Amino acid sequence: MQVRGGSKMRNLLDYAMKEFGEKKALVWSGYGPSVGKAISCAEIVKRQYRNVHQFNKICYVRCEEHWDPKMEGLDPLVVNRHTPMVHILLSHEPINDNLPG
């Protein structure tokens, strides 16, 4: 489930509850301002389904922004931003304990 800033939690959770009941695993992903929303959605699913196994991955996504100058004679500006990203795997079956995270 890709969580974005404008995603409504109710819509995400309705779809996720139906899919997680039919499938073995569910992955929540969010980056930037939607990291908190992805974590909240995963916690709500864990409350509904007992005996769920969880595996987390935290990383950064590099975003490169190009800024053109408004005045002549100035150089264009390139900015690299590192935005936090989270992946949360919820599974009905046990997850490999040897994985880091």
Backbone as CSV, one residue per row, in Angstrom:
resi,resn,N_x,N_y,N_z,CA_x,CA_y,CA_z,C_x,C_y,C_z
1,MET,0.846,-1.161,0.000,0.000,0.000,0.000,0.897,1.231,0.000
2,GLN,0.813,2.001,-1.044,1.593,3.231,-1.149,0.800,4.356,-0.491
3,VAL,1.311,4.892,0.588,0.640,5.961,1.324,1.234,7.287,0.871
4,ARG,0.366,8.204,0.509,0.801,9.540,0.083,0.182,10.578,1.010
5,GLY,0.656,11.792,0.898,0.184,12.847,1.785,-1.301,13.116,1.670
6,GLY,-1.859,13.007,0.473,-3.278,13.287,0.263,-4.178,12.078,0.391
7,SER,-3.608,10.917,0.690,-4.412,9.694,0.816,-5.278,9.763,2.067
8,LYS,-6.506,9.322,1.936,-7.391,9.266,3.095,-7.216,7.919,3.782
9,MET,-6.982,7.956,5.084,-6.723,6.729,5.836,-7.905,5.769,5.769
10,ARG,-9.105,6.286,5.771,-10.290,5.428,5.718,-10.298,4.601,4.432
11,ASN,-9.992,5.234,3.294,-9.959,4.511,2.020,-8.840,3.482,2.000
12,LEU,-7.661,3.863,2.499,-6.532,2.934,2.540,-6.847,1.724,3.414
13,LEU,-7.417,1.977,4.585,-7.687,0.894,5.529,-8.802,-0.028,5.047
14,ASP,-9.835,0.525,4.407,-10.899,-0.326,3.871,-10.338,-1.315,2.858
15,TYR,-9.522,-0.810,1.944,-8.929,-1.672,0.922,-7.936,-2.657,1.541
16,ALA,-7.111,-2.185,2.472,-6.079,-3.032,3.077,-6.688,-4.157,3.909
17,MET,-7.738,-3.873,4.653,-8.368,-4.911,5.477,-8.920,-6.032,4.603
18,LYS,-9.522,-5.652,3.479,-10.068,-6.663,2.575,-8.946,-7.501,1.958
19,GLU,-7.876,-6.842,1.506,-6.764,-7.551,0.867,-5.986,-8.409,1.861
20,PHE,-5.767,-7.900,3.059,-4.971,-8.638,4.042,-5.716,-9.878,4.538
21,GLY,-7.035,-9.844,4.511,-7.802,-11.022,4.882,-7.665,-12.142,3.862
22,GLU,-7.447,-11.782,2.582,-7.347,-12.766,1.504,-5.911,-13.193,1.230
23,LYS,-4.950,-12.330,1.491,-3.554,-12.604,1.147,-2.722,-12.844,2.398
24,LYS,-1.487,-13.321,2.192,-0.611,-13.674,3.309,0.129,-12.478,3.890
25,ALA,0.375,-11.445,3.063,1.210,-10.332,3.525,0.715,-9.015,2.940
26,LEU,1.139,-7.938,3.582,0.781,-6.589,3.163,1.960,-5.675,3.472
27,VAL,2.329,-4.814,2.529,3.441,-3.882,2.728,2.895,-2.458,2.693
28,TRP,3.203,-1.697,3.732,2.879,-0.272,3.789,4.148,0.506,3.473
29,SER,4.068,1.452,2.545,5.217,2.285,2.178,4.802,3.747,2.205
30,GLY,5.681,4.579,2.753,5.426,6.004,2.769,6.732,6.762,2.851
31,TYR,6.790,7.942,2.237,7.998,8.753,2.332,7.634,10.210,2.555
32,GLY,8.576,10.909,3.180,8.367,12.321,3.482,7.284,12.506,4.533
33,PRO,6.333,13.399,4.258,5.304,13.685,5.258,4.320,12.539,5.489
34,SER,4.324,11.526,4.627,3.369,10.423,4.785,3.930,9.246,5.585
35,VAL,5.136,9.377,6.149,5.718,8.300,6.960,4.844,8.033,8.188
36,GLY,4.422,9.071,8.855,3.582,8.908,10.040,2.244,8.268,9.723
37,LYS,1.681,8.616,8.577,0.404,8.039,8.175,0.554,6.555,7.856
38,ALA,1.673,6.167,7.237,1.923,4.753,6.933,2.064,3.948,8.227
39,ILE,2.765,4.512,9.207,2.930,3.832,10.498,1.581,3.688,11.196
40,SER,0.770,4.732,11.171,-0.546,4.674,11.811,-1.433,3.619,11.164
41,CYS,-1.415,3.546,9.846,-2.220,2.541,9.141,-1.776,1.131,9.508
42,ALA,-0.466,0.904,9.567,0.045,-0.422,9.926,-0.371,-0.792,11.349
43,GLU,-0.332,0.160,12.264,-0.718,-0.117,13.648,-2.208,-0.432,13.761
44,ILE,-3.037,0.231,12.978,-4.476,-0.044,13.004,-4.759,-1.445,12.473
45,VAL,-4.063,-1.847,11.415,-4.236,-3.200,10.873,-3.793,-4.230,11.907
46,LYS,-2.687,-3.955,12.608,-2.202,-4.889,13.630,-3.206,-5.044,14.774
47,ARG,-3.935,-3.980,15.081,-4.943,-4.061,16.131,-6.120,-4.949,15.715
48,GLN,-6.460,-4.914,14.422,-7.591,-5.697,13.925,-7.262,-7.180,13.794
49,TYR,-6.046,-7.485,13.361,-5.618,-8.870,13.157,-4.618,-9.244,14.246
50,ARG,-4.907,-10.258,14.999,-4.000,-10.721,16.048,-2.959,-11.653,15.441
51,ASN,-1.850,-11.840,16.145,-0.758,-12.733,15.721,-0.210,-12.358,14.344
52,VAL,0.042,-11.082,14.137,0.627,-10.596,12.887,2.117,-10.370,13.116
53,HIS,2.931,-10.802,12.167,4.376,-10.607,12.234,4.724,-9.346,11.442
54,GLN,5.717,-8.601,11.942,6.070,-7.313,11.343,7.562,-7.247,11.051
55,PHE,7.907,-6.621,9.906,9.298,-6.377,9.529,9.370,-4.963,8.973
56,ASN,10.327,-4.155,9.460,10.444,-2.745,9.073,11.736,-2.489,8.322
57,LYS,11.685,-1.586,7.365,12.869,-1.084,6.672,12.759,0.432,6.630
58,ILE,13.830,1.091,7.013,13.882,2.549,6.974,15.034,2.945,6.065
59,CYS,14.785,3.880,5.162,15.825,4.309,4.231,15.567,5.768,3.849
60,TYR,16.380,6.269,2.961,16.229,7.622,2.442,16.095,7.568,0.931
61,VAL,15.256,8.444,0.390,15.092,8.582,-1.051,15.754,9.888,-1.448
62,ARG,16.621,9.832,-2.449,17.301,11.041,-2.901,16.469,11.718,-3.979
63,CYS,16.130,12.977,-3.747,15.372,13.775,-4.704,16.281,14.896,-5.198
64,GLU,16.397,15.012,-6.493,17.239,16.054,-7.083,16.336,17.132,-7.668
65,GLU,16.506,18.364,-7.191,15.706,19.491,-7.662,16.588,20.439,-8.460
66,HIS,16.059,20.911,-9.579,16.779,21.857,-10.435,16.056,23.203,-10.375
67,TRP,16.816,24.246,-10.073,16.264,25.592,-9.975,16.937,26.469,-11.029
68,ASP,16.123,27.043,-11.894,16.639,27.968,-12.898,16.590,29.383,-12.336
69,PRO,17.637,30.175,-12.570,17.657,31.538,-12.025,16.658,32.440,-12.743
70,LYS,16.105,33.400,-12.013,15.176,34.358,-12.604,15.917,35.535,-13.228
71,MET,17.142,35.761,-12.758,17.943,36.855,-13.309,19.024,36.268,-14.203
72,GLU,19.350,36.969,-15.254,20.385,36.490,-16.172,21.759,36.627,-15.532
73,GLY,22.662,35.753,-15.941,24.022,35.792,-15.442,24.261,34.895,-14.235
74,LEU,23.207,34.304,-13.692,23.357,33.404,-12.551,23.339,31.950,-13.028
75,ASP,24.024,31.104,-12.295,24.078,29.682,-12.642,22.830,28.963,-12.124
76,PRO,22.403,27.910,-12.838,21.302,27.102,-12.304,21.730,26.382,-11.026
77,LEU,20.792,26.134,-10.166,21.067,25.524,-8.869,20.498,24.103,-8.844
78,VAL,21.310,23.158,-8.379,20.875,21.768,-8.224,20.958,21.420,-6.740
79,VAL,19.831,20.963,-6.186,19.756,20.635,-4.764,19.402,19.158,-4.627
80,ASN,20.191,18.430,-3.837,19.904,17.030,-3.532,19.322,16.955,-2.126
81,ARG,18.105,16.418,-2.031,17.459,16.247,-0.729,17.329,14.762,-0.433
82,HIS,17.537,14.405,0.809,17.358,13.025,1.250,16.098,12.983,2.117
83,THR,15.056,12.344,1.586,13.765,12.274,2.255,13.606,10.906,2.912
84,PRO,13.188,10.845,4.170,13.034,9.547,4.833,11.902,8.730,4.216
85,MET,12.090,7.407,4.217,11.104,6.484,3.671,11.004,5.274,4.588
86,VAL,9.801,4.728,4.732,9.595,3.554,5.577,8.800,2.509,4.796
87,HIS,9.171,1.238,5.000,8.438,0.091,4.461,8.104,-0.805,5.646
88,ILE,6.838,-1.161,5.785,6.398,-2.009,6.891,5.708,-3.230,6.298
89,LEU,6.300,-4.396,6.521,5.726,-5.658,6.053,4.947,-6.291,7.193
90,LEU,3.674,-6.559,6.953,2.836,-7.286,7.900,2.497,-8.624,7.271
91,SER,2.688,-9.704,8.024,2.493,-11.040,7.479,1.765,-11.928,8.479
92,HIS,0.934,-12.818,7.942,0.278,-13.818,8.784,1.254,-14.926,9.159
93,GLU,2.280,-15.131,8.336,3.258,-16.193,8.559,4.532,-15.603,9.157
94,PRO,5.310,-16.396,9.897,6.571,-15.889,10.467,7.532,-15.409,9.381
95,ILE,8.293,-14.378,9.726,9.260,-13.776,8.806,10.645,-14.273,9.196
96,ASN,11.535,-14.377,8.238,12.901,-14.846,8.471,13.571,-13.990,9.553
97,ASP,14.036,-14.614,10.619,14.671,-13.891,11.728,16.072,-13.410,11.394
98,ASN,16.686,-13.925,10.341,18.051,-13.545,9.979,18.118,-12.229,9.218
99,LEU,16.982,-11.679,8.818,16.975,-10.416,8.091,17.313,-9.267,9.035
100,PRO,18.134,-8.316,8.583,18.420,-7.151,9.436,17.227,-6.203,9.452
101,GLY,16.927,-5.663,10.618,15.856,-4.688,10.680,14.891,-4.905,11.798
